[in-house]
Amino acid sequence: MVKNIQAIRGMNDYFPEETAFWQRVEWILKDVLTRYSYNEIRLPIVERTSLFQRAIGEITDVVEKEMYTFINRNGDSLTLRPEGTAGCVRAGIERGFLYNQEQRFWYLGPMFRYERPQKGRYRQFYQIGAEVFGQQGPDVDAELILLTARWWRTLGIQDYVTLELNSIGSLEARARYCKALIAFFCQNKEFLDKDCLRRMYINPMRIFDTKNPNIQALLNEAPVLTDYLDDDSQAHFSDLCELLNLAGISYKINPRLIRGLDYYNRTVFEWVTMYLGSQGTICGGGRYDSLVEQLGGFATPAVGFAMGLERLILLVKAVNPNFATIACVDVYLVVRGSSIKHEAFQLAEQLRDALPSLRLMTNYGNDSFKKQFRRANKHGARIVLVLGESEVSAGQLIMKDLVTGNQEMLAKSDITARLASILD
Ligand code: HAM
């Protein structure tokens, strides 16, 4: 027997019961983004590897361990995007969208990371993200957080998520902090593993990304970045906190929150939930005021976030399993006799023209009357229309309401109005 070909581990198929959920959730997310005047951008899934190396940082888990990288036929090194910010900045610089302008973008699409798959963590996952360019004040940081808070309220999960907030300061503040970190790690070298020892001098903050529980315990004793913050970043952070207080948004300041990508400065935040086990970060983001310049553009302040749709949908489903259901058929057209299949085909199209919101399914093939009715029920049809040779020659149709059980014979010319009155 021929062996089945299976999906790649960590890459999911989604069938209609799932996609019904996704569609409803996505519709709500996009609607809120539009209400805050964010516009969609669509960017390539594949970018040059060097883009992610430079933007995310060479010594990060994403770049070192998780990228899907391959050599193109022309010898270039390309990578399936592990996140959306780098591509967005690349496109903004390349198309001249960032210079001296304010931009508010959102995007939605698949991202790829070679991580160990588990609930809420996949190798292909979807992110919806927003990026704002050209605004340096904390008000836009606050707006992004308010936007996400509005998502939670609209989706009914506001009681299941909490906001963690921190400031990681300026590049200079971080350089001072890194010196202190290196000194601390030097004193505790014997507790570090090979990976951390390697990162110690090149990018000591990335030791915080370790999954090694012994080292995690040591990190609780490490110097805290907050103690090294510069005055401007401190002022920015307290303004942000004040705006959130004004808006009634609760948050927890987490001095240990630094995020796993190198491009951040000042504000960083994460929305977390306790209801998804270890993959509880639903959404994360922050400021990245140096990235545009670092990738070759003019200095442009920027801030954004991204949310994992799988995690969000897991949570929405856990809170409200009936949040979305698969769309049922309104009308099922039962066709009696193969000689009238062309008439049935035409009738279905005429009904779709006349009633644009009608969800109609036609039976194809020569199934028995009973089987066709069974199918109508399976698809949740409200109404069955029966078309046979005698009905065609009389210019009529049988209409059966599966909810009330009523059955009537209708002139073909009356069918549209009758359906409209029942389905309204
Ligand atoms: P990130 O924290 O790497 O940030 O990812 C954002 C979100 O994507 C996470 O909070 C999580 O919900 C989801 N996510 C990440 N990895 C996986 C995975 N393997 N499986 C399922 N979901 C996952 C970024 O990507 C930044 N680009 C966010 C940003 C935008 N910062 C500024 N602008």
Tab-separated table of N, CA and C and ligand atoms in Angstrom, residues 83 85 107 113 115 120-122 125 127 131 259 261 263-264 281-286 288 304-308 311, ligand 1:
chain	number	residue	atom	x	y	z
A	83	GLU	N	8.417	36.611	12.114
A	83	GLU	CA	7.613	37.677	12.709
A	83	GLU	C	7.420	38.756	11.645
A	85	THR	N	7.474	42.428	12.073
A	85	THR	CA	7.986	43.799	12.205
A	85	THR	C	9.131	44.095	11.226
A	107	TYR	N	-1.265	43.986	9.986
A	107	TYR	CA	-1.051	42.850	9.083
A	107	TYR	C	-1.546	41.586	9.745
A	113	ARG	N	8.347	29.451	12.945
A	113	ARG	CA	9.469	29.307	13.896
A	113	ARG	C	9.636	27.833	14.205
A	115	GLU	N	10.116	25.757	16.574
A	115	GLU	CA	10.089	25.552	18.027
A	115	GLU	C	9.504	24.175	18.292
A	120	GLY	N	-0.625	25.692	21.811
A	120	GLY	CA	-0.362	27.137	21.760
A	120	GLY	C	0.989	27.504	21.165
A	121	ARG	N	1.797	26.471	20.819
A	121	ARG	CA	3.094	26.779	20.190
A	121	ARG	C	3.251	25.911	18.952
A	122	TYR	N	3.362	26.542	17.812
A	122	TYR	CA	3.378	25.808	16.544
A	122	TYR	C	4.543	26.282	15.686
A	125	PHE	N	2.356	29.538	12.586
A	125	PHE	CA	1.301	30.140	13.399
A	125	PHE	C	0.937	31.473	12.773
A	127	GLN	N	-0.127	35.476	13.062
A	127	GLN	CA	-0.081	36.681	13.897
A	127	GLN	C	-0.932	37.764	13.261
A	131	GLU	N	1.693	48.213	13.629
A	131	GLU	CA	2.949	48.970	13.759
A	131	GLU	C	2.632	50.443	13.465
A	259	ARG	N	11.350	40.961	26.870
A	259	ARG	CA	11.018	40.445	25.531
A	259	ARG	C	12.245	39.798	24.858
A	261	LEU	N	13.298	39.739	21.594
A	261	LEU	CA	13.843	40.239	20.327
A	261	LEU	C	14.661	41.494	20.648
A	263	TYR	N	15.262	44.333	19.137
A	263	TYR	CA	15.060	45.691	18.623
A	263	TYR	C	14.335	46.656	19.566
A	264	TYR	N	13.889	46.168	20.719
A	264	TYR	CA	13.073	47.045	21.575
A	264	TYR	C	13.871	48.086	22.337
A	281	THR	N	1.401	33.729	26.770
A	281	THR	CA	1.523	35.088	26.231
A	281	THR	C	0.726	35.171	24.939
A	282	ILE	N	-0.323	35.974	25.011
A	282	ILE	CA	-1.212	36.077	23.849
A	282	ILE	C	-0.686	37.112	22.872
A	283	CYS	N	-0.125	38.169	23.428
A	283	CYS	CA	0.178	39.340	22.609
A	283	CYS	C	1.374	40.064	23.218
A	284	GLY	N	2.302	40.533	22.392
A	284	GLY	CA	3.457	41.224	22.952
A	284	GLY	C	3.943	42.297	22.003
A	285	GLY	N	4.542	43.322	22.572
A	285	GLY	CA	5.064	44.375	21.697
A	285	GLY	C	5.846	45.410	22.464
A	286	GLY	N	6.094	46.513	21.794
A	286	GLY	CA	6.837	47.591	22.437
A	286	GLY	C	7.392	48.557	21.408
A	288	TYR	N	10.374	50.406	19.209
A	288	TYR	CA	11.647	50.051	18.559
A	288	TYR	C	12.117	51.260	17.754
A	304	GLY	N	4.858	48.920	18.203
A	304	GLY	CA	3.900	47.964	17.657
A	304	GLY	C	3.736	46.760	18.553
A	305	PHE	N	2.903	45.860	18.101
A	305	PHE	CA	2.724	44.602	18.835
A	305	PHE	C	2.263	43.537	17.852
A	306	ALA	N	2.297	42.288	18.286
A	306	ALA	CA	1.700	41.216	17.490
A	306	ALA	C	1.043	40.223	18.434
A	307	MET	N	-0.003	39.592	17.933
A	307	MET	CA	-0.739	38.625	18.737
A	307	MET	C	-0.811	37.301	17.988
A	308	GLY	N	-0.660	36.220	18.715
A	308	GLY	CA	-0.775	34.889	18.126
A	308	GLY	C	-2.236	34.484	18.046
A	311	ARG	N	-3.387	31.163	19.876
A	311	ARG	CA	-3.530	31.303	21.341
A	311	ARG	C	-4.810	32.064	21.665
B	1	HAM	P1	6.651	37.815	19.711
B	1	HAM	O1	6.478	37.991	21.181
B	1	HAM	O2	7.799	37.037	19.251
B	1	HAM	O3	6.673	39.283	19.116
B	1	HAM	O4	5.347	37.181	19.123
B	1	HAM	C1	4.080	37.781	19.330
B	1	HAM	C2	3.039	36.732	19.646
B	1	HAM	O5	3.029	35.715	18.635
B	1	HAM	C3	3.282	35.952	20.932
B	1	HAM	O6	2.830	36.672	22.046
B	1	HAM	C4	2.452	34.706	20.696
B	1	HAM	O7	1.092	34.946	20.974
B	1	HAM	C5	2.623	34.481	19.205
B	1	HAM	N1	3.621	33.438	18.946
B	1	HAM	C6	4.961	33.560	18.914
B	1	HAM	N2	5.543	32.380	18.630
B	1	HAM	C7	4.537	31.488	18.480
B	1	HAM	C8	4.483	30.081	18.157
B	1	HAM	N3	5.576	29.372	17.916
B	1	HAM	N4	3.258	29.500	18.098
B	1	HAM	C9	2.140	30.208	18.312
B	1	HAM	N5	2.133	31.535	18.599
B	1	HAM	C10	3.311	32.159	18.677
B	1	HAM	C11	6.826	39.536	17.790
B	1	HAM	O8	6.710	38.723	16.919
B	1	HAM	C12	7.001	41.011	17.494
B	1	HAM	N6	7.168	41.160	16.044
B	1	HAM	C13	5.838	41.815	18.009
B	1	HAM	C14	5.987	43.284	17.719
B	1	HAM	C15	5.410	43.963	16.706
B	1	HAM	N7	6.733	44.136	18.392
B	1	HAM	C16	6.640	45.322	17.838
B	1	HAM	N8	5.848	45.206	16.799
